[in-house]
Coordinates of N, CA and C in Angstrom, one line a residue:
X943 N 93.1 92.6 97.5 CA 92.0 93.6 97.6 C 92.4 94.7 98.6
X944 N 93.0 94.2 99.3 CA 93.5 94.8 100.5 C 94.4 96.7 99.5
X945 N 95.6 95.8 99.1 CA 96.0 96.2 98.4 C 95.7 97.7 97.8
X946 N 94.9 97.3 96.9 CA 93.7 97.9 96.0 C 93.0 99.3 97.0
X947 N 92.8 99.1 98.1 CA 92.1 99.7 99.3 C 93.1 100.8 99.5
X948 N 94.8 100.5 99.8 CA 95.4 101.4 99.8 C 95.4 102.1 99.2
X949 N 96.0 101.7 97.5 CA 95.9 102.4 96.5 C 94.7 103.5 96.4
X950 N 93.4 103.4 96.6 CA 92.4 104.0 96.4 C 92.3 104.8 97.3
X951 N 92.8 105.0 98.4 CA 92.9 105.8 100.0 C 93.5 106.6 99.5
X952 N 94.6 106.8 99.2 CA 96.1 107.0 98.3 C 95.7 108.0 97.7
X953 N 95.0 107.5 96.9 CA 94.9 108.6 95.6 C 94.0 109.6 95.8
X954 N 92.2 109.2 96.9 CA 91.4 110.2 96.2 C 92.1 111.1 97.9
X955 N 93.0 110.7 98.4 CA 93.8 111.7 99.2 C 94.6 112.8 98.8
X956 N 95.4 112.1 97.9 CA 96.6 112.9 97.0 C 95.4 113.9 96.1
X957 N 94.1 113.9 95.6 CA 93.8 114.4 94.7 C 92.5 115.1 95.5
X958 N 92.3 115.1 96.7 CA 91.9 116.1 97.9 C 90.6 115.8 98.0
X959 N 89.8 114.5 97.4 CA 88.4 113.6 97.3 C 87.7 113.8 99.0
X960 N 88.9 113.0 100.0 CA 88.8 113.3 101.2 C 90.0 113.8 101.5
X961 N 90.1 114.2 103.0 CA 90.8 114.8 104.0 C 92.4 114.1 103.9
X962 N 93.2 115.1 104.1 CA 94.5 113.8 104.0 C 94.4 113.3 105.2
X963 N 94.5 113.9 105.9 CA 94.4 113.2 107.3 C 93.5 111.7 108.0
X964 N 92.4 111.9 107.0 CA 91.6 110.9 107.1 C 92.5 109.6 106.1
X965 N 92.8 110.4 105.0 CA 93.5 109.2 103.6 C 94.8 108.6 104.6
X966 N 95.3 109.3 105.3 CA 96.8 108.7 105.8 C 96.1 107.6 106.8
X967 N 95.1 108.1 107.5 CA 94.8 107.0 108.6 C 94.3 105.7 107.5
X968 N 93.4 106.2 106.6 CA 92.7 104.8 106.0 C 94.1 104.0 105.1
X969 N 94.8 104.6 105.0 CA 95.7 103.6 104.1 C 96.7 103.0 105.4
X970 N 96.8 103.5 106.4 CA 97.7 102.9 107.6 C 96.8 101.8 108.4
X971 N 96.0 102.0 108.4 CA 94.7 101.3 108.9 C 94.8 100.1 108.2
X972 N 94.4 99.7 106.3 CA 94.1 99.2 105.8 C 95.5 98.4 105.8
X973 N 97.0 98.8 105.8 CA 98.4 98.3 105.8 C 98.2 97.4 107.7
X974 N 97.9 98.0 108.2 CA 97.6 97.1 109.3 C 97.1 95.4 109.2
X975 N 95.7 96.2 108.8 CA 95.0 95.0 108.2 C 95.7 94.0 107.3
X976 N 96.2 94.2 106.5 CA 97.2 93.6 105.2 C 98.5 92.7 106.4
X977 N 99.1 93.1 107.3 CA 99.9 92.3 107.8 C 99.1 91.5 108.5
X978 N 97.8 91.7 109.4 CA 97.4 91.4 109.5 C 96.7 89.7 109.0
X979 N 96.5 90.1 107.8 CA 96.1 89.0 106.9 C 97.3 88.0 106.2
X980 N 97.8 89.2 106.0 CA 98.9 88.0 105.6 C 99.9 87.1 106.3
X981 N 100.2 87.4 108.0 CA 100.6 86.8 108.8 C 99.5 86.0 109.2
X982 N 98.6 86.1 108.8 CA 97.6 85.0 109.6 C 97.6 84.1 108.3
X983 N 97.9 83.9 107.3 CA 98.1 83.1 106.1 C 98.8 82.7 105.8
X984 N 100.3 83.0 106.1 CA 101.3 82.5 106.0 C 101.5 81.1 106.7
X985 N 101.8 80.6 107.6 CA 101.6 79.2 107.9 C 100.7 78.2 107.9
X986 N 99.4 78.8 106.8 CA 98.2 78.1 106.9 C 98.1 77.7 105.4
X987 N 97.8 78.5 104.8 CA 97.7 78.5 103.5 C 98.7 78.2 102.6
X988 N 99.8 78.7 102.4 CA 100.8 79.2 101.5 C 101.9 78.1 101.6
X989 N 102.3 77.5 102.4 CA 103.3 75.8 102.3 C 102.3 74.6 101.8
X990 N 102.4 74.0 100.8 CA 102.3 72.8 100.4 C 102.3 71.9 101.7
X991 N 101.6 71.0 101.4 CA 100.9 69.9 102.6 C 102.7 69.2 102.2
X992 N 103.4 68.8 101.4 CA 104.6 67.9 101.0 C 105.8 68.7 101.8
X993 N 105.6 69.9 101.7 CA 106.9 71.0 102.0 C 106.4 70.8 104.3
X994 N 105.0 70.9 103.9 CA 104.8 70.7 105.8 C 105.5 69.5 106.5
X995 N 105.5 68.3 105.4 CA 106.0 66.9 105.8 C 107.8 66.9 106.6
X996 N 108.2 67.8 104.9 CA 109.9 67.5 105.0 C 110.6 68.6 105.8
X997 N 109.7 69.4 106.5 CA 110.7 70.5 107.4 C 110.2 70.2 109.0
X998 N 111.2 70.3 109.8 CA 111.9 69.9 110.8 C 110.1 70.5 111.5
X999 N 110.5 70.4 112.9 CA 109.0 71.2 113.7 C 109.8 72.1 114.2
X1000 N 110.8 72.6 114.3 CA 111.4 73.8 114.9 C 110.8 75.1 113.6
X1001 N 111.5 74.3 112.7 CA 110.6 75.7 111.6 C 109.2 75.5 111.7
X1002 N 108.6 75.2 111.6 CA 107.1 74.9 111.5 C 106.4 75.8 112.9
X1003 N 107.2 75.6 113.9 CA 107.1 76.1 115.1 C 107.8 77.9 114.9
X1004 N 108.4 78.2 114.0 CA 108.9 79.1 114.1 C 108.2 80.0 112.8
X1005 N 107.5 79.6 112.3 CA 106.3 80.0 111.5 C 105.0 80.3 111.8
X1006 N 104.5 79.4 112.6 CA 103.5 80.0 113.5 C 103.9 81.3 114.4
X1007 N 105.3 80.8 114.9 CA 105.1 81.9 116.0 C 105.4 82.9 115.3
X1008 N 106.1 83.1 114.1 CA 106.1 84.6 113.0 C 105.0 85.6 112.9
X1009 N 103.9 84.0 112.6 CA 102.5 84.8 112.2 C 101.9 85.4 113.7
X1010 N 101.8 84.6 114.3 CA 101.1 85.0 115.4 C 101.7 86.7 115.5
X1011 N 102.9 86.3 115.7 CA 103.8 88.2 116.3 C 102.9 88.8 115.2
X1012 N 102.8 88.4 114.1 CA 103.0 90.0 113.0 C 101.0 89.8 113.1
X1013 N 100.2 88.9 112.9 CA 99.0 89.1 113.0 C 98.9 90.5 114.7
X1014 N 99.6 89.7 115.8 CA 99.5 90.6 117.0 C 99.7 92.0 116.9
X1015 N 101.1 91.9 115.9 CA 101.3 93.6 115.0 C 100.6 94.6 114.6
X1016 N 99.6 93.7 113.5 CA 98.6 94.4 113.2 C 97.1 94.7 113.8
X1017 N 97.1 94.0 114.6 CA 96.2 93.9 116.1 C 96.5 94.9 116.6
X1018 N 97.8 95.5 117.0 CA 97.9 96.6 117.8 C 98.1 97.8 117.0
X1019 N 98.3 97.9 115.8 CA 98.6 99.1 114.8 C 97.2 99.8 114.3
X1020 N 96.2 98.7 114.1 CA 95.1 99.1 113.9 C 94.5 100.0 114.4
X1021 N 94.1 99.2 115.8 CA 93.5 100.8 116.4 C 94.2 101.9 116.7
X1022 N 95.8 101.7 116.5 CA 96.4 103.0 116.7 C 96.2 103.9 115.9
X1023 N 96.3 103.3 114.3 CA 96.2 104.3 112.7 C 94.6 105.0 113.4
X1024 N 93.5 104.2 114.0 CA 92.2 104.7 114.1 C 92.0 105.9 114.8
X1025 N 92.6 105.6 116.6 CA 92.4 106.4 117.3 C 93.1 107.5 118.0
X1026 N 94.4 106.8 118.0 CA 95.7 107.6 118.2 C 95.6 109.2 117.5
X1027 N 96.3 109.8 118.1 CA 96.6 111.3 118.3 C 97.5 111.6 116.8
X1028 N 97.1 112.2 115.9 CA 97.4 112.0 115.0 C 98.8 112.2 114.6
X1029 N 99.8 113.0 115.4 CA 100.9 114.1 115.3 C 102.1 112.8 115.9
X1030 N 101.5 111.5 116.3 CA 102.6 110.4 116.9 C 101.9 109.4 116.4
X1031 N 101.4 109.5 115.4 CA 100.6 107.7 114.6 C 101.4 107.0 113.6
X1032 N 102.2 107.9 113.0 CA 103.2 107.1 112.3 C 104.5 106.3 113.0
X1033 N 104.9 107.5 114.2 CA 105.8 106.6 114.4 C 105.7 105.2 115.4
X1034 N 104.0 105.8 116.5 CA 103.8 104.8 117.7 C 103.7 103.1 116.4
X1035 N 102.9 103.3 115.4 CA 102.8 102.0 114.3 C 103.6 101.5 114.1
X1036 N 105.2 102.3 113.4 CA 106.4 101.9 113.0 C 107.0 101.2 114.2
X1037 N 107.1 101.4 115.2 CA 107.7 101.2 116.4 C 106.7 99.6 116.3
X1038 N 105.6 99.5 117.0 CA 104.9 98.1 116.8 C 105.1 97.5 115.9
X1039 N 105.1 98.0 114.2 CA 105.5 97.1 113.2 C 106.8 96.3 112.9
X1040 N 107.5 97.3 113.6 CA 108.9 97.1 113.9 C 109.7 96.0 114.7
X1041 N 109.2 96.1 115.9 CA 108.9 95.6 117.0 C 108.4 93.9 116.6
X1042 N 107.6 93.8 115.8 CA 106.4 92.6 115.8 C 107.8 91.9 114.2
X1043 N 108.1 92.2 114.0 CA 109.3 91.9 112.4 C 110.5 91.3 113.3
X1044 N 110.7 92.2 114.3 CA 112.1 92.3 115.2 C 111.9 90.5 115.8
X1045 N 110.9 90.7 116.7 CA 110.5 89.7 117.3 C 110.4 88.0 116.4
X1046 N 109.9 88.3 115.5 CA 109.8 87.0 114.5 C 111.4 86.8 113.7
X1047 N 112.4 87.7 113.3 CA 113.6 87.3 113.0 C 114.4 87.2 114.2
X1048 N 114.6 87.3 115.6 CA 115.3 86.9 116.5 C 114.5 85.5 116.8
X1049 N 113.3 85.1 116.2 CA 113.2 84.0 116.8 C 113.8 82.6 115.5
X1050 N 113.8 83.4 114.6 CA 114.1 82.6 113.4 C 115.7 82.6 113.4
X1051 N 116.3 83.6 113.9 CA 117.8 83.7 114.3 C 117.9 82.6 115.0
X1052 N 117.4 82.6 116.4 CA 117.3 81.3 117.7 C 117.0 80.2 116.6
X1053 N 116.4 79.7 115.7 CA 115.8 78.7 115.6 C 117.7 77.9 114.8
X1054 N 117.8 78.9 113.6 CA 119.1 79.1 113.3 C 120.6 78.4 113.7
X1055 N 120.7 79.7 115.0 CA 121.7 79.0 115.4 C 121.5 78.2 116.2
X1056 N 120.6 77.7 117.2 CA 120.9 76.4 117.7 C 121.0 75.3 117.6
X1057 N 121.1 75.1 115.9 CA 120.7 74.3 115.1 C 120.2 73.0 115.0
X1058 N 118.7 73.7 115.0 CA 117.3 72.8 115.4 C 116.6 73.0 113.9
X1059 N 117.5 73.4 113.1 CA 117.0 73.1 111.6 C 118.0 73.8 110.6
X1060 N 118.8 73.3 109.9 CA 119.6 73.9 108.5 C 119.0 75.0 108.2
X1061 N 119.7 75.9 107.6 CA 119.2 76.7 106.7 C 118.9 76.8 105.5
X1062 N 119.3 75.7 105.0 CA 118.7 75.2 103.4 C 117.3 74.6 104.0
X1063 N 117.6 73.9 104.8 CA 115.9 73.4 105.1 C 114.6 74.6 105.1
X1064 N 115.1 75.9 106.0 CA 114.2 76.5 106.2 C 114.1 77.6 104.8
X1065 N 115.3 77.9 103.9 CA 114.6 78.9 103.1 C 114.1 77.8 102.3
X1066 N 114.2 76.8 101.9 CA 113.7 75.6 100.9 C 111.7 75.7 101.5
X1067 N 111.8 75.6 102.8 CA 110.2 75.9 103.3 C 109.6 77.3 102.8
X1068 N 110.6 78.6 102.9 CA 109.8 79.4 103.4 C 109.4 80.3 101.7
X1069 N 110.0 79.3 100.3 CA 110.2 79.7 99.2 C 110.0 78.7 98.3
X1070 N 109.1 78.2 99.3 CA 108.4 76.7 98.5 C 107.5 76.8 97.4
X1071 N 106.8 77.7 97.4 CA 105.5 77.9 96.7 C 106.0 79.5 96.0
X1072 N 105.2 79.6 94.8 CA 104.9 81.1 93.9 C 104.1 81.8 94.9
X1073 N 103.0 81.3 95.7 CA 102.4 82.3 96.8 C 103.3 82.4 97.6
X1074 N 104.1 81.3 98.5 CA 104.8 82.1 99.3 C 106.2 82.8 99.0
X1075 N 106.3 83.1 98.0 CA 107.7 83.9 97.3 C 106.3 85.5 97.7
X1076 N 105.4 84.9 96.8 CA 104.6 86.4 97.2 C 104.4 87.1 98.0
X1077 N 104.0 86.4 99.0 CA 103.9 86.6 100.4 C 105.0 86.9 100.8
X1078 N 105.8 86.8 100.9 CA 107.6 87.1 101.4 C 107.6 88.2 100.8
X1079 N 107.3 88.4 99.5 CA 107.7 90.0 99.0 C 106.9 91.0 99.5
X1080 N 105.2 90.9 99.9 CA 104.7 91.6 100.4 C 104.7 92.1 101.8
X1081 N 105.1 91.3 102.7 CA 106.0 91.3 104.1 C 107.3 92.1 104.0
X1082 N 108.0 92.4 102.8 CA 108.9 93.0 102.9 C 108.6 94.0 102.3
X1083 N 107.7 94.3 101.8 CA 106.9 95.4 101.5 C 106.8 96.4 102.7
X1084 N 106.0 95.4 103.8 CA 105.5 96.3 104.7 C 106.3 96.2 105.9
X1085 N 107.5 96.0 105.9 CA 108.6 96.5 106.8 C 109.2 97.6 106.3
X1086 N 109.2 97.7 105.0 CA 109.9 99.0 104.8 C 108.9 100.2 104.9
X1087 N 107.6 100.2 104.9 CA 106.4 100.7 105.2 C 107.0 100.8 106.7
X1088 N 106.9 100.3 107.6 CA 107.2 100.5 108.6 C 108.5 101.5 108.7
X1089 N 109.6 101.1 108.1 CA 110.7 101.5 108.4 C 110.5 103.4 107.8
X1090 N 109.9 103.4 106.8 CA 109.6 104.8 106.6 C 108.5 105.3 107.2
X1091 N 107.7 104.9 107.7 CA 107.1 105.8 108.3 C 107.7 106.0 109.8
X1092 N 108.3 105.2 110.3 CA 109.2 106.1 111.5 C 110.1 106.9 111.2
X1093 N 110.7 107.2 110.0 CA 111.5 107.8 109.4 C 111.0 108.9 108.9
X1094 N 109.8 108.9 108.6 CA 109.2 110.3 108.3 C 108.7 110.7 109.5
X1095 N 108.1 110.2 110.7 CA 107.6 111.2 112.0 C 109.1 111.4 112.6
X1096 N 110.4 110.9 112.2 CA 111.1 111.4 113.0 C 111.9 112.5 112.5
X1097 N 112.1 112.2 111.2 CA 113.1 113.4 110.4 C 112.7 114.1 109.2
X1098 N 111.4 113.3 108.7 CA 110.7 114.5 108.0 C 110.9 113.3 105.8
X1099 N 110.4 114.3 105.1 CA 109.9 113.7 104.0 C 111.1 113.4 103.5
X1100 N 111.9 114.5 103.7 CA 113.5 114.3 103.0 C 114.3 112.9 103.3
X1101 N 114.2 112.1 104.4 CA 114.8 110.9 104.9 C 114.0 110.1 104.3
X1102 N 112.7 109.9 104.4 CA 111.5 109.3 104.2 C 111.8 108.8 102.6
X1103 N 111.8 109.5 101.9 CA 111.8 109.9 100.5 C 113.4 109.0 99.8
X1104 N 114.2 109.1 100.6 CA 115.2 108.5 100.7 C 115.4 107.3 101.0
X1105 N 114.4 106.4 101.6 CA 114.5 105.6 101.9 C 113.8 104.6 100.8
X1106 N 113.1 104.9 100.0 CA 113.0 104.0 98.8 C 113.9 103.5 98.0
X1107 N 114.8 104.4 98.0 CA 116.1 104.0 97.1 C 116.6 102.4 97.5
X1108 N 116.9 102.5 98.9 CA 117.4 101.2 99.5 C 115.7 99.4 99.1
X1109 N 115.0 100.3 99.1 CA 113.8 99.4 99.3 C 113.8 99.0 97.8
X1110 N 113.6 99.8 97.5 CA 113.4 99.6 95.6 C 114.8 98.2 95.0
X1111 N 116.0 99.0 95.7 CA 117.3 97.7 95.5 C 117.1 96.7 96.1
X1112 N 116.9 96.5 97.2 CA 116.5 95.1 98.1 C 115.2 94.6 97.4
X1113 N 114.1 95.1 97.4 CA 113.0 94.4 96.7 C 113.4 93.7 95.5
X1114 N 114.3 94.6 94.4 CA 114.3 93.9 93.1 C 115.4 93.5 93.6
X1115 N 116.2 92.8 94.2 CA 117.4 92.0 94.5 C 116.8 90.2 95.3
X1116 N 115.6 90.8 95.6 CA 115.0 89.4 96.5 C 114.2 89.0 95.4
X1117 N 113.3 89.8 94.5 CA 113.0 89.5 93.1 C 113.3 88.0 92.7
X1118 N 114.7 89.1 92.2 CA 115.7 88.1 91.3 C 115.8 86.9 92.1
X1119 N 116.4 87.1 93.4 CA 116.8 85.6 94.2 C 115.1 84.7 94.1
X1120 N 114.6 85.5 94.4 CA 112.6 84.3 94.5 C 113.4 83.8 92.9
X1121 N 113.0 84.4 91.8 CA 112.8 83.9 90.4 C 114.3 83.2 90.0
X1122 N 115.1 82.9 90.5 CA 116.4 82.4 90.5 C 116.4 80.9 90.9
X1123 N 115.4 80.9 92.7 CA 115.2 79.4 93.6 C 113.9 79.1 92.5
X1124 N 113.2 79.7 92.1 CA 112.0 79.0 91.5 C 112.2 78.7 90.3
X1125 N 113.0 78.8 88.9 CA 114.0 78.3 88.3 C 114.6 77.0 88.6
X1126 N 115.4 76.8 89.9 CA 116.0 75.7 90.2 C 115.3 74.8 90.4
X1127 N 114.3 75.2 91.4 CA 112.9 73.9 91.9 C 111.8 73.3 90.9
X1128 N 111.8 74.0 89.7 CA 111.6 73.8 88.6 C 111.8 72.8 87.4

């Protein structure tokens, strides 16, 4: 739905319904919201009660604390897209989104190498389920969301614009790998 919200900000923006200015806040606002929601779902929802059994508590522990950062993420981006100064809202967000992504793979790194869980164990958890392949895609959705919009308040549409290229390859490259492990577990 969430989703959907953007899309619709998006367009009657691009098509001058409302203000862009207002359209860029409601769709940065609503992408807030979206991490928001989806890090608060990810360790709740989206693992199988079987897949919670057979992974270690270091991942489990390192799943909550994922969500927690990136729910905190969008806790703090929110009111920034709302009330923030508009001329530094892209990039003060990118920086927090950034920041809140950064924080949850250095802790997944730690969990990693101290090896307080395999790594077959943990992608086997974190690619357990068709929702959570989903959920993974849409989190890497909105990192790169992140990553371009600091990229556009810092160097403008030209870099910004450029930065899909790499997203569009990585997305359909993680695609294939989700529809490749769900194939095998099959």
């Amino acid at each position: 739905m969430l989703v959907a919200v953007v899309l619709g900000v998006a367009l009657a923006g691009a098509s001058d319904l409302i203000e862009r200015t207002i359209a860029r806040r409601g769709v940065g606002a609503a992408l807030a919201l979206l991490l928001l929601v989806l890090g608060d779902q990810f360790p709740k929802l989206v693992m199988p009660v079987a897949g919670r059994r057979e992974n270690p508590a270091p991942v489990l522990a390192a799943e909550r604390f994922a969500a927690t950062i990136l729910v905190c993420a969008g806790l703090a981006a929110l009111p920034v897209w709302v009330w923030w100064p508009a001329a530094q809202v892209m990039q003060v967000t990118g920086v927090i989104i950034l920041a809140g992504f950064a924080l949850a793979a250095a802790n997944w790194a730690r969990v990693l190498l101290t090896g307080a869980a395999a790594a077959e164990a943990v992608c086997a958890g974190l690619m357990s389920s068709p929702a959570r392949l989903s959920l993974l895609m849409l989190m890497h959705a909105l990192l790169w969301v992140a990553v371009i919009f600091l990229a556009d308040s810092i160097w403008g549409d030209v870099v910004s614009r450029w930065l899909l290229v790499p997203f569009t390859l990585l997305n359909g490259w993680l695609a294939m790998l989700f529809a490749r492990r769900r194939k095998q577990t099959a």
